[in-house]
Tab-separated table of C-alpha atoms in Angstrom:
chain	number	residue	atom	x	y	z
A	1	MET	CA	0.000	0.000	0.000
A	2	ALA	CA	1.061	3.593	-0.614
A	3	THR	CA	2.501	5.495	2.333
A	4	PRO	CA	3.364	9.200	2.570
A	5	HIS	CA	7.075	8.293	2.469
A	6	GLU	CA	6.817	6.173	-0.660
A	7	PRO	CA	8.245	7.917	-3.748
A	8	LYS	CA	5.639	8.914	-6.317
A	9	GLN	CA	7.075	6.570	-8.948
A	10	ASP	CA	6.763	3.530	-6.670
A	11	ARG	CA	3.186	4.465	-5.811
A	12	SER	CA	2.355	4.715	-9.492
A	13	ARG	CA	3.924	1.325	-10.162
A	14	ALA	CA	2.012	-0.222	-7.250
A	15	THR	CA	-1.273	1.234	-8.556
A	16	ARG	CA	-0.586	-0.163	-12.005
A	17	GLN	CA	0.126	-3.594	-10.548
A	18	ARG	CA	-3.051	-3.518	-8.427
A	19	LEU	CA	-5.057	-2.701	-11.554
A	20	LEU	CA	-3.468	-5.546	-13.510
A	21	GLU	CA	-4.074	-8.061	-10.727
A	22	ALA	CA	-7.679	-6.887	-10.432
A	23	THR	CA	-8.052	-7.352	-14.209
A	24	ILE	CA	-6.937	-10.965	-13.911
A	25	ASP	CA	-9.311	-11.591	-10.993
A	26	CYS	CA	-12.210	-9.974	-12.877
A	27	LEU	CA	-11.527	-12.017	-16.020
A	28	ALA	CA	-11.190	-15.278	-14.077
A	29	GLU	CA	-14.272	-14.763	-11.900
A	30	MET	CA	-16.625	-12.559	-13.944
A	31	GLY	CA	-15.590	-13.266	-17.523
A	32	TRP	CA	-14.551	-11.222	-20.517
A	33	ALA	CA	-17.478	-8.795	-20.699
A	34	ALA	CA	-17.141	-7.689	-17.059
A	35	ALA	CA	-13.459	-6.755	-17.212
A	36	THR	CA	-13.904	-3.057	-18.026
A	37	VAL	CA	-11.715	-0.194	-16.762
A	38	ALA	CA	-14.542	0.964	-14.428
A	39	VAL	CA	-15.163	-2.476	-12.859
A	40	VAL	CA	-11.456	-3.202	-12.525
A	41	ALA	CA	-10.769	0.206	-10.939
A	42	GLU	CA	-13.484	-0.392	-8.354
A	43	ARG	CA	-12.149	-3.844	-7.552
A	44	ALA	CA	-8.603	-2.510	-7.234
A	45	GLY	CA	-9.769	0.331	-4.963
A	46	VAL	CA	-8.363	2.864	-7.421
A	47	SER	CA	-10.230	5.972	-8.602
A	48	ARG	CA	-11.548	5.798	-12.132
A	49	GLY	CA	-9.409	8.799	-13.073
A	50	ALA	CA	-6.234	7.137	-11.802
A	51	ALA	CA	-7.156	3.929	-13.635
A	52	GLN	CA	-7.686	5.845	-16.856
A	53	HIS	CA	-4.353	7.580	-16.380
A	54	HIS	CA	-2.651	4.161	-16.485
A	55	PHE	CA	-4.993	2.560	-19.026
A	56	PRO	CA	-6.881	5.094	-21.183
A	57	THR	CA	-8.874	2.370	-22.987
A	58	ARG	CA	-10.095	-1.128	-22.249
A	59	GLU	CA	-7.789	-2.365	-25.003
A	60	ASP	CA	-4.791	-0.896	-23.135
A	61	LEU	CA	-5.935	-2.597	-19.946
A	62	ILE	CA	-6.353	-6.012	-21.613
A	63	THR	CA	-3.000	-5.725	-23.402
A	64	GLY	CA	-1.328	-4.721	-20.139
A	65	ALA	CA	-2.975	-7.664	-18.382
A	66	LEU	CA	-1.792	-10.040	-21.116
A	67	GLU	CA	1.824	-8.962	-20.681
A	68	TYR	CA	1.473	-9.125	-16.909
A	69	MET	CA	0.001	-12.645	-17.166
A	70	PHE	CA	2.918	-13.635	-19.371
A	71	ASP	CA	5.497	-12.279	-16.902
A	72	THR	CA	3.707	-13.869	-13.940
A	73	ARG	CA	3.539	-17.252	-15.676
A	74	MET	CA	7.275	-16.981	-16.389
A	75	ASP	CA	8.044	-16.122	-12.758
A	76	GLN	CA	5.898	-19.014	-11.553
A	77	ALA	CA	7.574	-21.438	-13.969
A	78	LYS	CA	10.983	-20.288	-12.719
A	79	ALA	CA	9.974	-20.740	-9.059
A	80	GLU	CA	8.515	-24.160	-9.909
A	81	ALA	CA	11.776	-25.186	-11.596
A	82	LEU	CA	13.730	-24.264	-8.445
A	83	THR	CA	11.415	-26.401	-6.282
A	84	ILE	CA	11.665	-29.332	-8.690
A	85	ALA	CA	15.469	-29.127	-8.726
A	86	GLY	CA	15.369	-30.214	-5.066
A	87	VAL	CA	13.544	-33.482	-5.830
A	88	ALA	CA	15.762	-36.541	-6.433
A	89	GLU	CA	15.781	-37.733	-10.057
A	90	GLY	CA	13.556	-40.693	-10.883
A	91	ALA	CA	9.820	-41.437	-10.963
A	92	GLY	CA	9.196	-39.026	-8.073
A	93	ARG	CA	10.796	-36.147	-9.959
A	94	THR	CA	8.728	-36.937	-13.058
A	95	GLN	CA	5.551	-36.896	-10.993
A	96	ALA	CA	6.520	-33.594	-9.327
A	97	VAL	CA	7.135	-32.011	-12.748
A	98	VAL	CA	3.829	-33.236	-14.206
A	99	ALA	CA	1.873	-32.244	-11.085
A	100	GLY	CA	3.459	-28.768	-11.075
A	101	LEU	CA	2.705	-28.217	-14.761
A	102	VAL	CA	-0.875	-29.372	-14.435
A	103	GLU	CA	-1.541	-27.235	-11.352
A	104	SER	CA	-0.305	-24.146	-13.200
A	105	TYR	CA	-3.125	-24.717	-15.712
A	106	THR	CA	-5.837	-24.647	-13.060
A	107	SER	CA	-4.852	-21.288	-11.533
A	108	PRO	CA	-6.918	-18.083	-11.814
A	109	LEU	CA	-4.216	-16.993	-14.271
A	110	PHE	CA	-5.174	-19.812	-16.652
A	111	LYS	CA	-8.882	-19.064	-16.197
A	112	ALA	CA	-8.225	-15.387	-16.996
A	113	ALA	CA	-6.096	-16.310	-20.015
A	114	LEU	CA	-8.857	-18.639	-21.242
A	115	GLN	CA	-11.275	-15.712	-21.289
A	116	VAL	CA	-8.826	-13.697	-23.404
A	117	TRP	CA	-7.974	-16.587	-25.767
A	118	THR	CA	-11.633	-17.413	-26.330
A	119	HIS	CA	-12.476	-13.799	-27.057
A	120	ALA	CA	-9.432	-13.520	-29.343
A	121	ALA	CA	-10.686	-16.487	-31.401
A	122	ALA	CA	-13.136	-14.046	-33.006
A	123	ASP	CA	-11.042	-10.858	-32.686
A	124	PRO	CA	-8.131	-10.746	-35.180
A	125	VAL	CA	-6.500	-7.645	-33.604
A	126	LEU	CA	-6.361	-9.212	-30.155
A	127	ARG	CA	-5.280	-12.543	-31.633
A	128	GLU	CA	-2.347	-10.881	-33.386
A	129	ARG	CA	-1.150	-9.585	-30.022
A	130	ILE	CA	-1.542	-12.882	-28.218
A	131	VAL	CA	-0.082	-15.347	-30.709
A	132	PRO	CA	3.588	-14.257	-30.423
A	133	LEU	CA	3.338	-14.105	-26.596
A	134	GLU	CA	1.830	-17.604	-26.499
A	135	ALA	CA	4.435	-18.981	-28.911
A	136	LYS	CA	7.199	-17.570	-26.709
A	137	PHE	CA	5.565	-18.893	-23.545
A	138	GLY	CA	5.124	-22.311	-25.167
A	139	ARG	CA	8.816	-22.514	-26.098
A	140	ILE	CA	9.966	-21.497	-22.628
A	141	ALA	CA	7.489	-23.814	-20.848
A	142	HIS	CA	8.727	-26.659	-23.031
A	143	ARG	CA	12.386	-25.890	-22.303
A	144	ARG	CA	11.764	-25.696	-18.563
A	145	ALA	CA	9.896	-29.028	-18.591
A	146	VAL	CA	12.750	-30.641	-20.555
A	147	GLU	CA	15.276	-29.339	-18.021
A	148	ALA	CA	13.172	-30.362	-15.023
A	149	LEU	CA	12.681	-33.880	-16.410
A	150	GLY	CA	16.362	-34.109	-17.338
A	151	VAL	CA	15.618	-35.502	-20.811
A	152	ASP	CA	17.319	-35.044	-24.178
A	153	ASP	CA	15.055	-32.828	-26.297
A	154	SER	CA	16.843	-33.864	-29.507
A	155	ASP	CA	15.301	-37.334	-28.986
A	156	PRO	CA	11.951	-37.085	-30.860
A	157	VAL	CA	10.213	-39.427	-28.396
A	158	ALA	CA	11.179	-37.250	-25.422
A	159	HIS	CA	10.409	-34.047	-27.357
A	160	HIS	CA	6.892	-35.171	-28.292
A	161	LEU	CA	6.091	-36.676	-24.897
A	162	VAL	CA	7.023	-33.393	-23.176
A	163	GLN	CA	4.797	-31.539	-25.666
A	164	ALA	CA	1.973	-34.020	-25.038
A	165	THR	CA	2.333	-33.472	-21.289
A	166	LEU	CA	1.863	-29.719	-21.796
A	167	ASP	CA	-1.187	-30.397	-23.998
A	168	LEU	CA	-2.600	-32.766	-21.382
A	169	ALA	CA	-2.081	-30.061	-18.734
A	170	ARG	CA	-4.005	-27.567	-20.899
A	171	GLY	CA	-6.848	-30.071	-21.357
A	172	LEU	CA	-7.009	-30.719	-17.611
A	173	GLY	CA	-7.103	-26.961	-17.067
A	174	LEU	CA	-10.097	-26.631	-19.369
A	175	ALA	CA	-11.844	-29.529	-17.603
A	176	ASP	CA	-11.605	-27.561	-14.335
A	177	VAL	CA	-13.357	-24.432	-15.600
A	178	LEU	CA	-16.988	-25.469	-14.992
A	179	THR	CA	-16.578	-27.881	-12.064
A	180	ASP	CA	-13.940	-28.757	-9.472
A	181	ASP	CA	-12.117	-31.577	-11.251
A	182	SER	CA	-9.292	-31.935	-8.711
A	183	ALA	CA	-10.029	-35.499	-7.486
A	184	ARG	CA	-10.159	-36.971	-10.989
A	185	ARG	CA	-7.178	-34.847	-12.067
A	186	LYS	CA	-5.007	-36.221	-9.272
A	187	GLU	CA	-5.493	-39.785	-10.555
A	188	ILE	CA	-4.773	-38.771	-14.156
A	189	VAL	CA	-1.569	-37.018	-13.078
A	190	GLN	CA	-0.418	-40.103	-11.156
A	191	GLN	CA	-1.081	-42.472	-14.035
A	192	TRP	CA	0.372	-40.235	-16.731
A	193	SER	CA	3.496	-39.562	-14.634
A	194	ALA	CA	4.112	-43.320	-14.310
A	195	THR	CA	3.488	-43.951	-18.029
A	196	LEU	CA	5.618	-40.961	-19.034
A	197	HIS	CA	8.478	-42.026	-16.769
A	198	SER	CA	8.479	-45.570	-18.214
A	199	ALA	CA	8.378	-44.244	-21.772
A	200	LEU	CA	11.193	-41.719	-21.143
A	201	THR	CA	13.460	-44.262	-19.461
A	202	ALA	CA	12.708	-47.242	-21.748
A	203	PRO	CA	15.788	-48.382	-23.687
A	204	ARG	CA	15.721	-47.242	-27.357
B	1	MET	CA	-34.946	-26.506	-48.383
B	2	ALA	CA	-38.688	-26.049	-48.043
B	3	THR	CA	-40.827	-26.904	-51.092
B	4	PRO	CA	-44.566	-26.338	-51.563
B	5	HIS	CA	-45.168	-30.095	-51.150
B	6	GLU	CA	-43.250	-30.395	-47.891
B	7	PRO	CA	-45.565	-30.786	-44.889
B	8	LYS	CA	-45.631	-27.762	-42.601
B	9	GLN	CA	-44.198	-29.716	-39.654
B	10	ASP	CA	-41.130	-30.815	-41.663
B	11	ARG	CA	-40.549	-27.235	-42.825
B	12	SER	CA	-40.688	-26.027	-39.241
B	13	ARG	CA	-38.216	-28.697	-38.165
B	14	ALA	CA	-35.854	-27.807	-41.034
B	15	THR	CA	-36.012	-24.110	-40.083
B	16	ARG	CA	-35.221	-24.941	-36.470
B	17	GLN	CA	-32.251	-27.054	-37.539
B	18	ARG	CA	-30.942	-24.300	-39.857
B	19	LEU	CA	-31.116	-21.840	-36.968
B	20	LEU	CA	-29.235	-24.187	-34.640
B	21	GLU	CA	-26.522	-24.869	-37.206
B	22	ALA	CA	-26.177	-21.129	-37.846
B	23	THR	CA	-25.846	-20.590	-34.076
B	24	ILE	CA	-22.938	-23.017	-33.945
B	25	ASP	CA	-21.254	-21.354	-36.945
B	26	CYS	CA	-21.736	-17.898	-35.424
B	27	LEU	CA	-20.327	-18.993	-32.059
B	28	ALA	CA	-17.327	-20.729	-33.651
B	29	GLU	CA	-16.471	-17.907	-36.064
B	30	MET	CA	-17.716	-14.725	-34.397
B	31	GLY	CA	-17.688	-15.596	-30.704
B	32	TRP	CA	-20.167	-15.471	-27.862
B	33	ALA	CA	-21.267	-11.838	-28.109
B	34	ALA	CA	-22.203	-12.103	-31.812
B	35	ALA	CA	-24.484	-15.098	-31.493
B	36	THR	CA	-27.779	-13.205	-31.075
B	37	VAL	CA	-31.174	-14.247	-32.484
B	38	ALA	CA	-30.992	-11.456	-35.101
B	39	VAL	CA	-27.493	-12.319	-36.361
B	40	VAL	CA	-28.230	-16.053	-36.372
B	41	ALA	CA	-31.536	-15.547	-38.240
B	42	GLU	CA	-29.788	-13.534	-40.930
B	43	ARG	CA	-27.066	-16.133	-41.309
B	44	ALA	CA	-29.638	-18.932	-41.521
B	45	GLY	CA	-31.670	-17.010	-44.128
B	46	VAL	CA	-34.697	-17.087	-41.822
B	47	SER	CA	-36.887	-14.070	-41.066
B	48	ARG	CA	-36.446	-12.576	-37.641
B	49	GLY	CA	-40.105	-13.306	-36.879
B	50	ALA	CA	-39.727	-16.981	-37.751
B	51	ALA	CA	-36.537	-17.177	-35.690
B	52	GLN	CA	-38.300	-15.652	-32.700
B	53	HIS	CA	-41.154	-18.101	-33.114
B	54	HIS	CA	-38.671	-20.943	-32.555
B	55	PHE	CA	-36.446	-19.164	-30.039
B	56	PRO	CA	-38.186	-16.266	-28.269
B	57	THR	CA	-35.027	-15.281	-26.352
B	58	ARG	CA	-31.286	-15.582	-26.827
B	59	GLU	CA	-31.217	-17.893	-23.818
B	60	ASP	CA	-33.611	-20.266	-25.621
B	61	LEU	CA	-31.383	-20.172	-28.699
B	62	ILE	CA	-28.200	-20.929	-26.749
B	63	THR	CA	-29.880	-23.714	-24.775
B	64	GLY	CA	-31.239	-25.195	-28.014
B	65	ALA	CA	-27.785	-24.980	-29.580
B	66	LEU	CA	-26.235	-26.702	-26.553
B	67	GLU	CA	-28.607	-29.652	-26.857
B	68	TYR	CA	-28.071	-29.772	-30.610
B	69	MET	CA	-24.271	-29.734	-30.105
B	70	PHE	CA	-24.646	-32.579	-27.625
B	71	ASP	CA	-26.742	-34.671	-30.066
B	72	THR	CA	-24.377	-33.917	-32.964
B	73	ARG	CA	-21.309	-34.882	-30.904
B	74	MET	CA	-23.075	-38.134	-29.985
B	75	ASP	CA	-23.914	-38.894	-33.634
B	76	GLN	CA	-20.339	-38.122	-34.676
B	77	ALA	CA	-18.923	-40.347	-31.932
B	78	LYS	CA	-21.225	-43.172	-33.057
B	79	ALA	CA	-20.189	-42.783	-36.725
B	80	GLU	CA	-16.539	-42.657	-35.631
B	81	ALA	CA	-16.958	-45.890	-33.647
B	82	LEU	CA	-18.349	-47.638	-36.738
B	83	THR	CA	-15.341	-46.533	-38.835
B	84	ILE	CA	-12.902	-47.646	-36.129
B	85	ALA	CA	-14.571	-51.069	-35.869
B	86	GLY	CA	-13.290	-51.743	-39.415
B	87	VAL	CA	-9.622	-51.236	-38.430
B	88	ALA	CA	-7.707	-54.376	-37.377
B	89	GLU	CA	-6.869	-54.485	-33.656
B	90	GLY	CA	-3.341	-53.479	-32.685
B	91	ALA	CA	-1.220	-50.316	-32.754
B	92	GLY	CA	-3.010	-49.109	-35.921
B	93	ARG	CA	-6.396	-49.307	-34.223
B	94	THR	CA	-5.084	-47.401	-31.197
B	95	GLN	CA	-3.734	-44.653	-33.455
B	96	ALA	CA	-7.031	-44.461	-35.393
B	97	VAL	CA	-8.974	-44.095	-32.127
B	98	VAL	CA	-6.674	-41.368	-30.768
B	99	ALA	CA	-6.622	-39.491	-34.100
B	100	GLY	CA	-10.425	-39.642	-34.357
B	101	LEU	CA	-10.882	-38.381	-30.798
B	102	VAL	CA	-8.405	-35.562	-31.240
B	103	GLU	CA	-9.902	-34.422	-34.544
B	104	SER	CA	-13.345	-34.213	-32.945
B	105	TYR	CA	-11.890	-31.599	-30.580
B	106	THR	CA	-10.716	-29.324	-33.396
B	107	SER	CA	-14.092	-29.099	-35.169
B	108	PRO	CA	-16.250	-25.949	-35.345
B	109	LEU	CA	-18.467	-27.770	-32.837
B	110	PHE	CA	-15.661	-27.749	-30.252
B	111	LYS	CA	-14.883	-24.097	-31.018
B	112	ALA	CA	-18.568	-23.221	-30.537
B	113	ALA	CA	-18.729	-25.240	-27.320
B	114	LEU	CA	-15.595	-23.470	-26.040
B	115	GLN	CA	-17.358	-20.114	-26.433
B	116	VAL	CA	-20.296	-21.400	-24.375
B	117	TRP	CA	-18.126	-23.062	-21.691
B	118	THR	CA	-15.980	-19.953	-21.293
B	119	HIS	CA	-19.012	-17.718	-20.967
B	120	ALA	CA	-20.590	-20.194	-18.537
B	121	ALA	CA	-17.513	-19.966	-16.290
B	122	ALA	CA	-18.912	-16.625	-15.091
B	123	ASP	CA	-22.640	-17.363	-15.569
B	124	PRO	CA	-24.027	-19.743	-12.922
B	125	VAL	CA	-27.405	-20.218	-14.677
B	126	LEU	CA	-25.804	-21.295	-17.949
B	127	ARG	CA	-23.267	-23.401	-16.084
B	128	GLU	CA	-26.036	-25.283	-14.307
B	129	ARG	CA	-27.486	-26.239	-17.691
B	130	ILE	CA	-24.184	-27.311	-19.190
B	131	VAL	CA	-22.644	-29.338	-16.382
B	132	PRO	CA	-25.071	-32.317	-16.536
B	133	LEU	CA	-24.847	-32.410	-20.362
B	134	GLU	CA	-21.041	-32.372	-20.217
B	135	ALA	CA	-20.941	-35.055	-17.520
B	136	LYS	CA	-23.181	-37.276	-19.659
B	137	PHE	CA	-21.114	-36.589	-22.775
B	138	GLY	CA	-17.909	-37.328	-20.876
B	139	ARG	CA	-19.225	-40.699	-19.678
B	140	ILE	CA	-20.373	-41.719	-23.159
B	141	ALA	CA	-17.171	-40.499	-24.851
B	142	HIS	CA	-15.174	-42.495	-22.312
B	143	ARG	CA	-17.262	-45.648	-22.876
B	144	ARG	CA	-16.948	-45.363	-26.654
B	145	ALA	CA	-13.168	-44.914	-26.428
B	146	VAL	CA	-12.906	-47.955	-24.139
B	147	GLU	CA	-14.919	-50.040	-26.615
B	148	ALA	CA	-12.972	-48.795	-29.629
B	149	LEU	CA	-9.635	-49.528	-27.936
B	150	GLY	CA	-10.904	-52.904	-26.740
B	151	VAL	CA	-9.577	-52.412	-23.213
B	152	ASP	CA	-10.875	-53.470	-19.804
B	153	ASP	CA	-12.176	-50.344	-18.058
B	154	SER	CA	-12.123	-52.074	-14.663
B	155	ASP	CA	-8.309	-52.018	-14.940
B	156	PRO	CA	-7.362	-48.681	-13.317
B	157	VAL	CA	-4.360	-48.201	-15.638
B	158	ALA	CA	-6.549	-48.544	-18.756
B	159	HIS	CA	-9.301	-46.423	-17.192
B	160	HIS	CA	-6.980	-43.529	-16.375
B	161	LEU	CA	-5.053	-43.691	-19.642
B	162	VAL	CA	-8.314	-43.472	-21.625
B	163	GLN	CA	-9.310	-40.474	-19.481
B	164	ALA	CA	-5.895	-38.891	-20.065
B	165	THR	CA	-6.330	-39.380	-23.815
B	166	LEU	CA	-9.636	-37.474	-23.720
B	167	ASP	CA	-7.959	-34.710	-21.671
B	168	LEU	CA	-5.086	-34.573	-24.159
B	169	ALA	CA	-7.622	-34.263	-27.003
B	170	ARG	CA	-9.284	-31.330	-25.202
B	171	GLY	CA	-5.900	-29.649	-24.691
B	172	LEU	CA	-4.982	-30.099	-28.351
B	173	GLY	CA	-8.375	-28.638	-29.296
B	174	LEU	CA	-7.648	-25.548	-27.208
B	175	ALA	CA	-4.186	-25.222	-28.786
B	176	ASP	CA	-5.873	-24.998	-32.205
B	177	VAL	CA	-8.148	-22.076	-31.381
B	178	LEU	CA	-5.751	-19.201	-32.122
B	179	THR	CA	-3.498	-20.786	-34.766
B	180	ASP	CA	-3.556	-23.795	-37.077
B	181	ASP	CA	-1.796	-26.375	-34.920
B	182	SER	CA	-2.389	-29.367	-37.233
B	183	ALA	CA	1.244	-30.161	-38.146
B	184	ARG	CA	2.431	-30.263	-34.528
B	185	ARG	CA	-0.747	-32.069	-33.458
B	186	LYS	CA	-0.165	-34.890	-35.947
B	187	GLU	CA	3.216	-35.668	-34.365
B	188	ILE	CA	1.790	-35.571	-30.840
B	189	VAL	CA	-1.014	-37.949	-31.841
B	190	GLN	CA	1.503	-40.410	-33.325
B	191	GLN	CA	3.713	-40.400	-30.247
B	192	TRP	CA	0.838	-40.528	-27.760
B	193	SER	CA	-0.751	-43.419	-29.667
B	194	ALA	CA	2.472	-45.423	-29.598
B	195	THR	CA	3.065	-44.752	-25.884
B	196	LEU	CA	-0.588	-45.474	-25.052
B	197	HIS	CA	-0.539	-48.720	-27.010
B	198	SER	CA	2.622	-49.936	-25.238
B	199	ALA	CA	1.191	-49.024	-21.840
B	200	LEU	CA	-2.168	-50.695	-22.537
B	201	THR	CA	-0.602	-53.902	-23.825
B	202	ALA	CA	2.272	-54.131	-21.295
B	203	PRO	CA	1.990	-57.205	-19.059
B	204	ARG	CA	0.734	-56.385	-15.541
């Protein structure tokens, strides 16, 4: 929170961040149509004028939120990788990697991103902004998973199984949007981790 | 198309079907907000009055489209199962089943359903209508996949791997919404099919 001793620049940065976090919460909980500058400002406890100073249009707010989501997902993936690095290699490590990946696709961040992706499906301008960010995120998420699993990405079997694991995680994320799918998901993660580990360590 | 000799009841049914198909096309191509009774009527080549006779409100139209999507997905799954039954058992059958499942998640029907699911995430009334339909569809899709693969669903490994395959298909469907992902998807389907087949046929 802002204090009288906080420099003006820091206060401005904190306000901007509060607005972006409120945008993600609004998207995840109330959907695309509700995430307007006015609603987000109210949720963030920021005056409408201050919100409009940071984000003059809704388009600016959504674009800002997209970049913020991207950065947050990167930070989370980095933190996840550090946690995983502490797990001994073997089947347990594989399960920790798969579980971590899958959980990241059930967060409010994923639910907010889903609102933006779905809207962008019919909005070429928004789509053009998202596609390069998603491509970059996909490459980095893949690289981090390869590193965490300790596999050789030049092996096509390993490469495609890591990709499939990311696709599975996305599908499990989508299955969690309308109902709490956590009990079923836990069993899928366990089974896929075991199958993946066998396939990655099988002699070829 | 209606002809002067067509009974009135058949004409009415054909009009209703044209409206529902236009709703799915509008949702898939133009997104949630565009799929109104007026836009759908124009696309279907039906007068607004006739459209409102069938679907007095947008809610009626969306609910009708949901049920129609459900029936169409069921018919497609049934037709798919008949095709698969002609493929000799073995790795080729497994790949045909996985490919068929995955393709069904990249159709305009999936893209239309995604618009409805995403909107329903923040609309409890719509969600309440969808959840039982989706649960029923999920059970039937699972049963059909089990039959097509010729596996024993009481075996927890087979049960969870079939579930994971449906989740993977959903994730690959979502990956196809913003860009044409078909080339990458083909490789994932091949690898997943091979890994799935080994896991399903491994002695245990």
